[in-house]
mmCIF file with all atom_site columns, C-alpha atoms in Angstrom:
data_model
loop_
_atom_site.group_PDB
_atom_site.id
_atom_site.type_symbol
_atom_site.label_atom_id
_atom_site.label_alt_id
_atom_site.label_comp_id
_atom_site.label_asym_id
_atom_site.label_entity_id
_atom_site.label_seq_id
_atom_site.pdbx_PDB_ins_code
_atom_site.Cartn_x
_atom_site.Cartn_y
_atom_site.Cartn_z
_atom_site.occupancy
_atom_site.B_iso_or_equiv
_atom_site.pdbx_formal_charge
_atom_site.auth_seq_id
_atom_site.auth_comp_id
_atom_site.auth_asym_id
_atom_site.auth_atom_id
_atom_site.pdbx_PDB_model_num
ATOM 1   C CA . GLN J 1 1   ? 145.615 179.140 70.842  1.00 0.00 ? 1   GLN J CA 1
ATOM 2   C CA . GLY J 1 2   ? 142.425 179.546 72.719  1.00 0.00 ? 2   GLY J CA 1
ATOM 3   C CA . ASN J 1 3   ? 141.220 178.273 76.046  1.00 0.00 ? 3   ASN J CA 1
ATOM 4   C CA . ILE J 1 4   ? 139.779 174.814 75.997  1.00 0.00 ? 4   ILE J CA 1
ATOM 5   C CA . ILE J 1 5   ? 136.214 174.943 77.347  1.00 0.00 ? 5   ILE J CA 1
ATOM 6   C CA . LYS J 1 6   ? 134.889 171.730 78.667  1.00 0.00 ? 6   LYS J CA 1
ATOM 7   C CA . ARG J 1 7   ? 131.422 171.060 77.332  1.00 0.00 ? 7   ARG J CA 1
ATOM 8   C CA . THR J 1 8   ? 128.840 170.720 80.152  1.00 0.00 ? 8   THR J CA 1
ATOM 9   C CA . GLN J 1 9   ? 126.544 167.796 80.152  1.00 0.00 ? 9   GLN J CA 1
ATOM 10  C CA . SER J 1 10  ? 122.924 168.063 79.855  1.00 0.00 ? 10  SER J CA 1
ATOM 11  C CA . GLU J 1 11  ? 120.692 166.871 82.621  1.00 0.00 ? 11  GLU J CA 1
ATOM 12  C CA . ALA J 1 12  ? 119.918 163.760 80.682  1.00 0.00 ? 12  ALA J CA 1
ATOM 13  C CA . GLU J 1 13  ? 123.556 163.037 80.059  1.00 0.00 ? 13  GLU J CA 1
ATOM 14  C CA . ARG J 1 14  ? 124.411 163.547 83.738  1.00 0.00 ? 14  ARG J CA 1
ATOM 15  C CA . ARG J 1 15  ? 121.527 161.222 84.784  1.00 0.00 ? 15  ARG J CA 1
ATOM 16  C CA . ALA J 1 16  ? 122.704 158.463 82.269  1.00 0.00 ? 16  ALA J CA 1
ATOM 17  C CA . GLN J 1 17  ? 126.304 158.801 83.492  1.00 0.00 ? 17  GLN J CA 1
ATOM 18  C CA . ALA J 1 18  ? 125.199 158.480 87.190  1.00 0.00 ? 18  ALA J CA 1
ATOM 19  C CA . GLU J 1 19  ? 123.076 155.373 86.302  1.00 0.00 ? 19  GLU J CA 1
ATOM 20  C CA . ARG J 1 20  ? 126.086 153.845 84.396  1.00 0.00 ? 20  ARG J CA 1
ATOM 21  C CA . GLU J 1 21  ? 128.269 154.498 87.442  1.00 0.00 ? 21  GLU J CA 1
ATOM 22  C CA . ALA J 1 22  ? 125.663 153.110 89.830  1.00 0.00 ? 22  ALA J CA 1
ATOM 23  C CA . GLU J 1 23  ? 125.332 149.955 87.760  1.00 0.00 ? 23  GLU J CA 1
ATOM 24  C CA . GLN J 1 24  ? 129.104 149.473 87.551  1.00 0.00 ? 24  GLN J CA 1
ATOM 25  C CA . LYS J 1 25  ? 129.319 149.839 91.322  1.00 0.00 ? 25  LYS J CA 1
ATOM 26  C CA . ARG J 1 26  ? 126.517 147.295 91.826  1.00 0.00 ? 26  ARG J CA 1
ATOM 27  C CA . ILE J 1 27  ? 128.222 144.767 89.529  1.00 0.00 ? 27  ILE J CA 1
ATOM 28  C CA . GLN J 1 28  ? 131.630 145.369 91.304  1.00 0.00 ? 28  GLN J CA 1
ATOM 29  C CA . ASP J 1 29  ? 129.917 144.830 94.693  1.00 0.00 ? 29  ASP J CA 1
ATOM 30  C CA . GLU J 1 30  ? 128.302 141.674 93.544  1.00 0.00 ? 30  GLU J CA 1
ATOM 31  C CA . GLN J 1 31  ? 131.644 140.402 92.198  1.00 0.00 ? 31  GLN J CA 1
ATOM 32  C CA . GLN J 1 32  ? 133.371 141.129 95.464  1.00 0.00 ? 32  GLN J CA 1
ATOM 33  C CA . LYS J 1 33  ? 130.598 139.465 97.438  1.00 0.00 ? 33  LYS J CA 1
ATOM 34  C CA . GLN J 1 34  ? 130.794 136.410 95.209  1.00 0.00 ? 34  GLN J CA 1
ATOM 35  C CA . ALA J 1 35  ? 134.601 136.318 95.584  1.00 0.00 ? 35  ALA J CA 1
ATOM 36  C CA . GLN J 1 36  ? 134.209 136.477 99.308  1.00 0.00 ? 36  GLN J CA 1
ATOM 37  C CA . LEU J 1 37  ? 131.671 133.632 99.321  1.00 0.00 ? 37  LEU J CA 1
ATOM 38  C CA . ASP J 1 38  ? 133.964 131.556 97.106  1.00 0.00 ? 38  ASP J CA 1
ATOM 39  C CA . ARG J 1 39  ? 136.922 132.066 99.355  1.00 0.00 ? 39  ARG J CA 1
ATOM 40  C CA . ALA J 1 40  ? 134.754 131.051 102.426 1.00 0.00 ? 40  ALA J CA 1
ATOM 41  C CA . LEU J 1 41  ? 133.574 127.946 100.492 1.00 0.00 ? 41  LEU J CA 1
ATOM 42  C CA . THR J 1 42  ? 137.046 126.843 99.461  1.00 0.00 ? 42  THR J CA 1
ATOM 43  C CA . GLN J 1 43  ? 138.532 127.598 102.901 1.00 0.00 ? 43  GLN J CA 1
ATOM 44  C CA . THR J 1 44  ? 135.723 125.785 104.771 1.00 0.00 ? 44  THR J CA 1
ATOM 45  C CA . TYR J 1 45  ? 135.611 122.615 102.722 1.00 0.00 ? 45  TYR J CA 1
ATOM 46  C CA . THR J 1 46  ? 138.279 120.457 101.126 1.00 0.00 ? 46  THR J CA 1
ATOM 47  C CA . THR J 1 47  ? 135.988 117.787 99.564  1.00 0.00 ? 47  THR J CA 1
ATOM 48  C CA . GLU J 1 48  ? 132.478 117.441 98.412  1.00 0.00 ? 48  GLU J CA 1
ATOM 49  C CA . ALA J 1 49  ? 132.007 114.777 101.115 1.00 0.00 ? 49  ALA J CA 1
ATOM 50  C CA . GLU J 1 50  ? 132.664 117.498 103.675 1.00 0.00 ? 50  GLU J CA 1
ATOM 51  C CA . ILE J 1 51  ? 129.852 119.556 102.164 1.00 0.00 ? 51  ILE J CA 1
ATOM 52  C CA . ASP J 1 52  ? 127.490 116.546 102.323 1.00 0.00 ? 52  ASP J CA 1
ATOM 53  C CA . LEU J 1 53  ? 128.473 115.966 106.016 1.00 0.00 ? 53  LEU J CA 1
ATOM 54  C CA . ALA J 1 54  ? 127.686 119.658 106.862 1.00 0.00 ? 54  ALA J CA 1
ATOM 55  C CA . ARG J 1 55  ? 124.395 119.375 105.049 1.00 0.00 ? 55  ARG J CA 1
ATOM 56  C CA . ASP J 1 56  ? 123.514 116.215 107.018 1.00 0.00 ? 56  ASP J CA 1
ATOM 57  C CA . ARG J 1 57  ? 124.373 117.896 110.216 1.00 0.00 ? 57  ARG J CA 1
ATOM 58  C CA . ALA J 1 58  ? 122.259 120.868 109.297 1.00 0.00 ? 58  ALA J CA 1
ATOM 59  C CA . LEU J 1 59  ? 119.285 118.647 108.448 1.00 0.00 ? 59  LEU J CA 1
ATOM 60  C CA . GLU J 1 60  ? 119.551 116.612 111.630 1.00 0.00 ? 60  GLU J CA 1
ATOM 61  C CA . ASN J 1 61  ? 118.042 119.343 113.803 1.00 0.00 ? 61  ASN J CA 1
ATOM 62  C CA . TYR J 1 62  ? 114.981 119.806 111.529 1.00 0.00 ? 62  TYR J CA 1
ATOM 63  C CA . LYS J 1 63  ? 114.539 115.996 111.437 1.00 0.00 ? 63  LYS J CA 1
ATOM 64  C CA . LEU J 1 64  ? 114.520 115.941 115.328 1.00 0.00 ? 64  LEU J CA 1
ATOM 65  C CA . MET J 1 65  ? 111.942 118.764 115.381 1.00 0.00 ? 65  MET J CA 1
ATOM 66  C CA . ILE J 1 66  ? 109.762 116.957 112.866 1.00 0.00 ? 66  ILE J CA 1
ATOM 67  C CA . ARG J 1 67  ? 110.014 113.665 114.775 1.00 0.00 ? 67  ARG J CA 1
ATOM 68  C CA . GLY J 1 68  ? 109.047 115.395 118.034 1.00 0.00 ? 68  GLY J CA 1
ATOM 69  C CA . ALA J 1 69  ? 106.079 117.179 116.381 1.00 0.00 ? 69  ALA J CA 1
ATOM 70  C CA . GLU J 1 70  ? 104.852 113.889 114.764 1.00 0.00 ? 70  GLU J CA 1
ATOM 71  C CA . ILE J 1 71  ? 104.998 112.021 118.117 1.00 0.00 ? 71  ILE J CA 1
ATOM 72  C CA . ARG J 1 72  ? 103.104 114.869 119.800 1.00 0.00 ? 72  ARG J CA 1
ATOM 73  C CA . ALA J 1 73  ? 100.678 115.000 116.843 1.00 0.00 ? 73  ALA J CA 1
ATOM 74  C CA . GLY J 1 74  ? 99.923  111.278 117.314 1.00 0.00 ? 74  GLY J CA 1
ATOM 75  C CA . ALA J 1 75  ? 98.990  111.869 120.877 1.00 0.00 ? 75  ALA J CA 1
ATOM 76  C CA . VAL J 1 76  ? 96.887  114.930 120.028 1.00 0.00 ? 76  VAL J CA 1
ATOM 77  C CA . ASP J 1 77  ? 95.099  112.996 117.315 1.00 0.00 ? 77  ASP J CA 1
ATOM 78  C CA . ALA J 1 78  ? 94.257  110.234 119.730 1.00 0.00 ? 78  ALA J CA 1
ATOM 79  C CA . ASN J 1 79  ? 92.991  112.786 122.211 1.00 0.00 ? 79  ASN J CA 1
ATOM 80  C CA . LEU J 1 80  ? 90.952  114.368 119.406 1.00 0.00 ? 80  LEU J CA 1
ATOM 81  C CA . ALA J 1 81  ? 89.359  111.014 118.492 1.00 0.00 ? 81  ALA J CA 1
ATOM 82  C CA . ASP J 1 82  ? 88.551  110.403 122.108 1.00 0.00 ? 82  ASP J CA 1
ATOM 83  C CA . LEU J 1 83  ? 87.025  113.782 122.572 1.00 0.00 ? 83  LEU J CA 1
ATOM 84  C CA . ARG J 1 84  ? 84.930  113.462 119.396 1.00 0.00 ? 84  ARG J CA 1
ATOM 85  C CA . THR J 1 85  ? 83.696  110.077 120.576 1.00 0.00 ? 85  THR J CA 1
ATOM 86  C CA . ARG J 1 86  ? 82.797  111.543 123.969 1.00 0.00 ? 86  ARG J CA 1
ATOM 87  C CA . ILE J 1 87  ? 80.885  114.501 122.284 1.00 0.00 ? 87  ILE J CA 1
ATOM 88  C CA . ALA J 1 88  ? 79.076  112.169 119.944 1.00 0.00 ? 88  ALA J CA 1
ATOM 89  C CA . ASN J 1 89  ? 77.983  109.972 122.958 1.00 0.00 ? 89  ASN J CA 1
ATOM 90  C CA . VAL J 1 90  ? 76.701  113.152 124.761 1.00 0.00 ? 90  VAL J CA 1
ATOM 91  C CA . GLN J 1 91  ? 74.776  114.239 121.744 1.00 0.00 ? 91  GLN J CA 1
ATOM 92  C CA . LYS J 1 92  ? 73.387  110.791 121.096 1.00 0.00 ? 92  LYS J CA 1
ATOM 93  C CA . ALA J 1 93  ? 72.051  110.731 124.654 1.00 0.00 ? 93  ALA J CA 1
ATOM 94  C CA . GLY J 1 94  ? 70.219  113.996 123.944 1.00 0.00 ? 94  GLY J CA 1
ATOM 95  C CA . ARG J 1 95  ? 72.302  116.121 126.251 1.00 0.00 ? 95  ARG J CA 1
ATOM 96  C CA . LYS J 1 96  ? 73.987  119.357 125.671 1.00 0.00 ? 96  LYS J CA 1
ATOM 97  C CA . VAL J 1 97  ? 77.755  119.294 125.147 1.00 0.00 ? 97  VAL J CA 1
ATOM 98  C CA . GLY J 1 98  ? 79.393  121.059 128.175 1.00 0.00 ? 98  GLY J CA 1
ATOM 99  C CA . PRO J 1 99  ? 81.551  124.157 127.576 1.00 0.00 ? 99  PRO J CA 1
ATOM 100 C CA . GLY J 1 100 ? 84.536  122.379 129.141 1.00 0.00 ? 100 GLY J CA 1
ATOM 101 C CA . LEU J 1 101 ? 84.403  119.446 126.685 1.00 0.00 ? 101 LEU J CA 1
ATOM 102 C CA . GLN J 1 102 ? 83.839  121.850 123.754 1.00 0.00 ? 102 GLN J CA 1
ATOM 103 C CA . GLU J 1 103 ? 86.837  123.936 124.915 1.00 0.00 ? 103 GLU J CA 1
ATOM 104 C CA . GLN J 1 104 ? 89.083  120.739 125.163 1.00 0.00 ? 104 GLN J CA 1
ATOM 105 C CA . LEU J 1 105 ? 88.137  119.839 121.587 1.00 0.00 ? 105 LEU J CA 1
ATOM 106 C CA . ASP J 1 106 ? 88.824  123.409 120.278 1.00 0.00 ? 106 ASP J CA 1
ATOM 107 C CA . GLN J 1 107 ? 92.188  123.420 122.094 1.00 0.00 ? 107 GLN J CA 1
ATOM 108 C CA . ALA J 1 108 ? 93.046  119.968 120.670 1.00 0.00 ? 108 ALA J CA 1
ATOM 109 C CA . VAL J 1 109 ? 92.147  121.014 117.158 1.00 0.00 ? 109 VAL J CA 1
ATOM 110 C CA . ARG J 1 110 ? 94.334  124.245 117.490 1.00 0.00 ? 110 ARG J CA 1
ATOM 111 C CA . GLU J 1 111 ? 97.157  122.165 118.841 1.00 0.00 ? 111 GLU J CA 1
ATOM 112 C CA . SER J 1 112 ? 96.832  119.623 116.002 1.00 0.00 ? 112 SER J CA 1
ATOM 113 C CA . GLU J 1 113 ? 96.847  122.441 113.354 1.00 0.00 ? 113 GLU J CA 1
ATOM 114 C CA . GLU J 1 114 ? 99.824  124.118 114.993 1.00 0.00 ? 114 GLU J CA 1
ATOM 115 C CA . LEU J 1 115 ? 101.803 120.776 114.946 1.00 0.00 ? 115 LEU J CA 1
ATOM 116 C CA . LYS J 1 116 ? 100.915 120.263 111.277 1.00 0.00 ? 116 LYS J CA 1
ATOM 117 C CA . ARG J 1 117 ? 102.272 123.846 110.471 1.00 0.00 ? 117 ARG J CA 1
ATOM 118 C CA . THR J 1 118 ? 105.431 123.105 112.546 1.00 0.00 ? 118 THR J CA 1
ATOM 119 C CA . ILE J 1 119 ? 106.088 119.964 110.544 1.00 0.00 ? 119 ILE J CA 1
ATOM 120 C CA . GLN J 1 120 ? 105.495 121.649 107.235 1.00 0.00 ? 120 GLN J CA 1
ATOM 121 C CA . LYS J 1 121 ? 107.632 124.627 108.187 1.00 0.00 ? 121 LYS J CA 1
ATOM 122 C CA . ASN J 1 122 ? 110.532 122.241 109.066 1.00 0.00 ? 122 ASN J CA 1
ATOM 123 C CA . GLN J 1 123 ? 110.063 120.219 105.978 1.00 0.00 ? 123 GLN J CA 1
ATOM 124 C CA . ASN J 1 124 ? 110.256 123.438 103.924 1.00 0.00 ? 124 ASN J CA 1
ATOM 125 C CA . ALA J 1 125 ? 113.358 124.456 105.756 1.00 0.00 ? 125 ALA J CA 1
ATOM 126 C CA . MET J 1 126 ? 114.895 121.062 105.057 1.00 0.00 ? 126 MET J CA 1
ATOM 127 C CA . VAL J 1 127 ? 114.265 121.653 101.306 1.00 0.00 ? 127 VAL J CA 1
ATOM 128 C CA . GLN J 1 128 ? 115.989 125.072 101.476 1.00 0.00 ? 128 GLN J CA 1
ATOM 129 C CA . VAL J 1 129 ? 118.992 123.578 103.298 1.00 0.00 ? 129 VAL J CA 1
ATOM 130 C CA . ARG J 1 130 ? 119.390 120.796 100.718 1.00 0.00 ? 130 ARG J CA 1
ATOM 131 C CA . GLU J 1 131 ? 119.124 123.402 97.820  1.00 0.00 ? 131 GLU J CA 1
ATOM 132 C CA . LYS J 1 132 ? 121.756 125.637 99.569  1.00 0.00 ? 132 LYS J CA 1
ATOM 133 C CA . TYR J 1 133 ? 124.184 122.825 100.067 1.00 0.00 ? 133 TYR J CA 1
ATOM 134 C CA . GLU J 1 134 ? 123.614 121.519 96.601  1.00 0.00 ? 134 GLU J CA 1
ATOM 135 C CA . ALA J 1 135 ? 124.396 124.968 95.182  1.00 0.00 ? 135 ALA J CA 1
ATOM 136 C CA . ASP J 1 136 ? 127.447 125.166 97.365  1.00 0.00 ? 136 ASP J CA 1
ATOM 137 C CA . LYS J 1 137 ? 128.619 121.769 95.991  1.00 0.00 ? 137 LYS J CA 1
ATOM 138 C CA . LEU J 1 138 ? 128.143 122.814 92.444  1.00 0.00 ? 138 LEU J CA 1
ATOM 139 C CA . ARG J 1 139 ? 130.066 125.957 93.042  1.00 0.00 ? 139 ARG J CA 1
ATOM 140 C CA . PHE J 1 140 ? 132.806 124.051 94.871  1.00 0.00 ? 140 PHE J CA 1
ATOM 141 C CA . ARG J 1 141 ? 133.175 121.849 91.754  1.00 0.00 ? 141 ARG J CA 1
ATOM 142 C CA . GLU J 1 142 ? 133.488 124.879 89.547  1.00 0.00 ? 142 GLU J CA 1
ATOM 143 C CA . LEU J 1 143 ? 136.086 126.382 91.788  1.00 0.00 ? 143 LEU J CA 1
ATOM 144 C CA . THR J 1 144 ? 138.219 123.290 92.377  1.00 0.00 ? 144 THR J CA 1
ATOM 145 C CA . GLY J 1 145 ? 137.706 121.678 89.024  1.00 0.00 ? 145 GLY J CA 1
ATOM 146 C CA . LYS J 1 146 ? 136.914 118.287 90.707  1.00 0.00 ? 146 LYS J CA 1
#
């Protein structure tokens, strides 16, 4: 009857054990997070139609921002065309374009580009919203079996 001596782990074994434990914890954390998201999904919505309604409400704000930017872009584009015509007339007359007119043109070009970026950004956001709600709908179907 001797004393039982617990074998000590080598550095590599300890490192491998720590990695296994870290991976198990990461998986467990992901499962808990998914369970929490699933509960939120099933407690928030009772039908797929409610998910569609929430998606449409979320998209409405982006649509309004796009519409506003498009209206403003139309006005800016008309202003740009007018400024370009005025500059062409000045140059055709053999005169030098004044700094004020050139600055107006530069400002209008910058504003036009900014409005285009705003429209694109909101369109991209709408795509992301649609994808998120579509994923929610698929998961809702899985959870409810409907």
